[in-house]
Amino acid sequence: ANWDRIRKHVYIRANSICECCHVNTKDNRTQLEAHERWHYDDATQVQSLKRIVALCRDCHEVTHIGRAQANGRGDEALKHLQQIRDFTDNGLQEHYDEAFALFIKRSKHPWTLDISLITNNGIPLIQRDINDE
């Protein structure tokens, strides 16, 4: 229920417009999805939630390119990224390679999660035992 409240607030704030490609989802056959923006402090290994943005389904898929590729939609996602960022083929490959290298580097160690953006705004967290999932 709290996530629904947060995401709906984000969609209203964005006026149903994707914050990346600027498609108006009221006029288009896509929907908005909420996506978290994080700051990674590589020195302290703290991952801090900084913002939740409204993205159309295509832009959100690009942000999770590994999952898109696993689902057989990697080519479509990369084509969308190339279009909205006006990348050349080489520019797209360079961007992808840099992002993947950073993902590999950051995946080598555990991160401390800072979600004070949520807790400081009065949204309670439900503590779950990792074994419950």
mmCIF file of C-alpha atoms in Angstrom:
data_model
loop_
_atom_site.group_PDB
_atom_site.id
_atom_site.type_symbol
_atom_site.label_atom_id
_atom_site.label_comp_id
_atom_site.label_asym_id
_atom_site.label_seq_id
_atom_site.Cartn_x
_atom_site.Cartn_y
_atom_site.Cartn_z
ATOM 1 C CA ALA A 1 0.000 0.000 0.000
ATOM 2 C CA ASN A 2 2.844 2.403 0.792
ATOM 3 C CA TRP A 3 4.571 1.681 -2.521
ATOM 4 C CA ASP A 4 1.310 2.328 -4.387
ATOM 5 C CA ARG A 5 0.959 5.650 -2.563
ATOM 6 C CA ILE A 6 4.544 6.623 -3.419
ATOM 7 C CA ARG A 7 4.371 5.649 -7.079
ATOM 8 C CA LYS A 8 1.014 7.361 -7.607
ATOM 9 C CA HIS A 9 2.447 10.532 -6.062
ATOM 10 C CA VAL A 10 5.400 10.293 -8.469
ATOM 11 C CA TYR A 11 3.077 9.864 -11.471
ATOM 12 C CA ILE A 12 1.047 12.929 -10.465
ATOM 13 C CA ARG A 13 4.226 14.942 -9.899
ATOM 14 C CA ALA A 14 5.378 14.003 -13.402
ATOM 15 C CA ASN A 15 1.955 14.839 -14.897
ATOM 16 C CA SER A 16 1.920 11.385 -16.551
ATOM 17 C CA ILE A 17 5.024 12.288 -18.595
ATOM 18 C CA CYS A 18 8.106 10.073 -18.698
ATOM 19 C CA GLU A 19 10.951 11.921 -16.998
ATOM 20 C CA CYS A 20 13.425 10.465 -19.484
ATOM 21 C CA CYS A 21 11.981 10.469 -23.005
ATOM 22 C CA HIS A 22 9.120 12.891 -22.214
ATOM 23 C CA VAL A 23 6.403 10.756 -23.788
ATOM 24 C CA ASN A 24 2.972 11.695 -22.483
ATOM 25 C CA THR A 25 1.575 8.404 -21.259
ATOM 26 C CA LYS A 26 -1.974 9.801 -21.339
ATOM 27 C CA ASP A 27 -1.671 10.069 -25.143
ATOM 28 C CA ASN A 28 0.422 6.955 -25.693
ATOM 29 C CA ARG A 29 -0.232 3.265 -25.285
ATOM 30 C CA THR A 30 2.301 2.813 -22.540
ATOM 31 C CA GLN A 31 2.187 3.295 -18.825
ATOM 32 C CA LEU A 32 4.391 4.914 -16.248
ATOM 33 C CA GLU A 33 6.449 2.893 -13.821
ATOM 34 C CA ALA A 34 8.287 4.124 -10.739
ATOM 35 C CA HIS A 35 12.061 3.742 -10.678
ATOM 36 C CA GLU A 36 14.483 4.483 -7.863
ATOM 37 C CA ARG A 37 17.516 6.694 -8.454
ATOM 38 C CA TRP A 38 20.462 5.877 -6.218
ATOM 39 C CA HIS A 39 23.747 7.507 -5.291
ATOM 40 C CA TYR A 40 26.602 5.067 -4.800
ATOM 41 C CA ASP A 41 29.445 6.099 -2.509
ATOM 42 C CA ASP A 42 32.183 3.737 -3.617
ATOM 43 C CA ALA A 43 34.464 4.756 -0.725
ATOM 44 C CA THR A 44 31.966 3.942 2.046
ATOM 45 C CA GLN A 45 29.950 1.393 0.057
ATOM 46 C CA VAL A 46 26.689 3.140 0.913
ATOM 47 C CA GLN A 47 23.864 3.080 -1.612
ATOM 48 C CA SER A 48 21.475 5.992 -0.919
ATOM 49 C CA LEU A 49 18.023 6.429 -2.390
ATOM 50 C CA LYS A 50 17.891 9.964 -3.795
ATOM 51 C CA ARG A 51 14.724 10.117 -5.862
ATOM 52 C CA ILE A 52 11.923 8.089 -7.347
ATOM 53 C CA VAL A 53 11.176 8.970 -10.966
ATOM 54 C CA ALA A 54 8.351 8.243 -13.380
ATOM 55 C CA LEU A 55 9.513 6.349 -16.459
ATOM 56 C CA CYS A 56 7.546 4.924 -19.352
ATOM 57 C CA ARG A 57 7.751 1.160 -19.657
ATOM 58 C CA ASP A 58 10.391 1.394 -22.450
ATOM 59 C CA CYS A 59 12.691 3.745 -20.510
ATOM 60 C CA HIS A 60 12.306 1.655 -17.361
ATOM 61 C CA GLU A 61 13.248 -1.448 -19.324
ATOM 62 C CA VAL A 62 16.442 0.281 -20.496
ATOM 63 C CA THR A 63 17.457 0.986 -16.891
ATOM 64 C CA HIS A 64 17.266 -2.762 -16.257
ATOM 65 C CA ILE A 65 18.992 -3.825 -19.472
ATOM 66 C CA GLY A 66 20.265 -7.096 -18.010
ATOM 67 C CA ARG A 67 16.727 -8.176 -17.181
ATOM 68 C CA ALA A 68 15.556 -6.982 -20.616
ATOM 69 C CA GLN A 69 18.209 -9.163 -22.239
ATOM 70 C CA ALA A 70 17.255 -12.154 -20.080
ATOM 71 C CA ASN A 71 13.638 -11.661 -21.206
ATOM 72 C CA GLY A 72 14.630 -11.510 -24.884
ATOM 73 C CA ARG A 73 13.989 -7.759 -25.157
ATOM 74 C CA GLY A 74 17.569 -6.486 -25.036
ATOM 75 C CA ASP A 75 17.709 -5.385 -28.666
ATOM 76 C CA GLU A 76 14.447 -3.422 -28.352
ATOM 77 C CA ALA A 77 15.633 -1.766 -25.148
ATOM 78 C CA LEU A 78 18.970 -0.766 -26.676
ATOM 79 C CA LYS A 79 17.210 0.584 -29.770
ATOM 80 C CA HIS A 80 15.007 2.744 -27.520
ATOM 81 C CA LEU A 81 18.062 4.016 -25.628
ATOM 82 C CA GLN A 82 19.847 4.819 -28.873
ATOM 83 C CA GLN A 83 16.845 6.756 -30.114
ATOM 84 C CA ILE A 84 16.201 8.838 -26.992
ATOM 85 C CA ARG A 85 19.887 9.609 -26.363
ATOM 86 C CA ASP A 86 20.694 10.087 -30.063
ATOM 87 C CA PHE A 87 23.634 7.692 -29.780
ATOM 88 C CA THR A 88 25.617 6.510 -32.749
ATOM 89 C CA ASP A 89 26.145 2.759 -32.882
ATOM 90 C CA ASN A 90 29.627 3.262 -31.394
ATOM 91 C CA GLY A 91 28.314 5.664 -28.763
ATOM 92 C CA LEU A 92 25.648 3.173 -27.731
ATOM 93 C CA GLN A 93 28.193 0.367 -27.410
ATOM 94 C CA GLU A 94 30.563 2.570 -25.407
ATOM 95 C CA HIS A 95 27.752 3.624 -23.037
ATOM 96 C CA TYR A 96 26.657 0.003 -22.602
ATOM 97 C CA ASP A 97 30.205 -1.223 -21.962
ATOM 98 C CA GLU A 98 30.849 1.500 -19.353
ATOM 99 C CA ALA A 99 27.557 0.816 -17.557
ATOM 100 C CA PHE A 100 28.157 -2.940 -17.518
ATOM 101 C CA ALA A 101 31.726 -2.517 -16.221
ATOM 102 C CA LEU A 102 30.444 -0.285 -13.411
ATOM 103 C CA PHE A 103 27.752 -2.847 -12.572
ATOM 104 C CA ILE A 104 30.378 -5.624 -12.372
ATOM 105 C CA LYS A 105 32.642 -3.477 -10.181
ATOM 106 C CA ARG A 106 29.851 -2.537 -7.776
ATOM 107 C CA SER A 107 28.553 -6.101 -7.594
ATOM 108 C CA LYS A 108 31.790 -7.331 -6.041
ATOM 109 C CA HIS A 109 30.926 -6.210 -2.518
ATOM 110 C CA PRO A 110 27.887 -5.721 -0.296
ATOM 111 C CA TRP A 111 26.324 -2.286 0.051
ATOM 112 C CA THR A 112 24.774 -0.591 3.047
ATOM 113 C CA LEU A 113 21.355 0.660 2.070
ATOM 114 C CA ASP A 114 20.272 4.192 3.009
ATOM 115 C CA ILE A 115 16.571 4.690 2.400
ATOM 116 C CA SER A 116 16.165 7.653 4.707
ATOM 117 C CA LEU A 117 14.456 9.484 1.826
ATOM 118 C CA ILE A 118 11.488 7.238 2.536
ATOM 119 C CA THR A 119 11.680 6.965 6.304
ATOM 120 C CA ASN A 120 12.226 10.725 6.721
ATOM 121 C CA ASN A 121 8.953 11.281 4.873
ATOM 122 C CA GLY A 122 6.955 9.297 7.411
ATOM 123 C CA ILE A 123 6.611 6.061 5.492
ATOM 124 C CA PRO A 124 7.026 3.110 7.842
ATOM 125 C CA LEU A 125 9.068 0.112 6.824
ATOM 126 C CA ILE A 126 8.052 -3.456 7.408
ATOM 127 C CA GLN A 127 10.984 -5.500 8.622
ATOM 128 C CA ARG A 128 11.039 -8.948 7.041
ATOM 129 C CA ASP A 129 13.256 -11.869 7.724
ATOM 130 C CA ILE A 130 15.203 -12.658 4.535
ATOM 131 C CA ASN A 131 14.200 -16.313 5.043
ATOM 132 C CA ASP A 132 10.523 -15.345 4.614
ATOM 133 C CA GLU A 133 10.977 -14.621 0.910
#
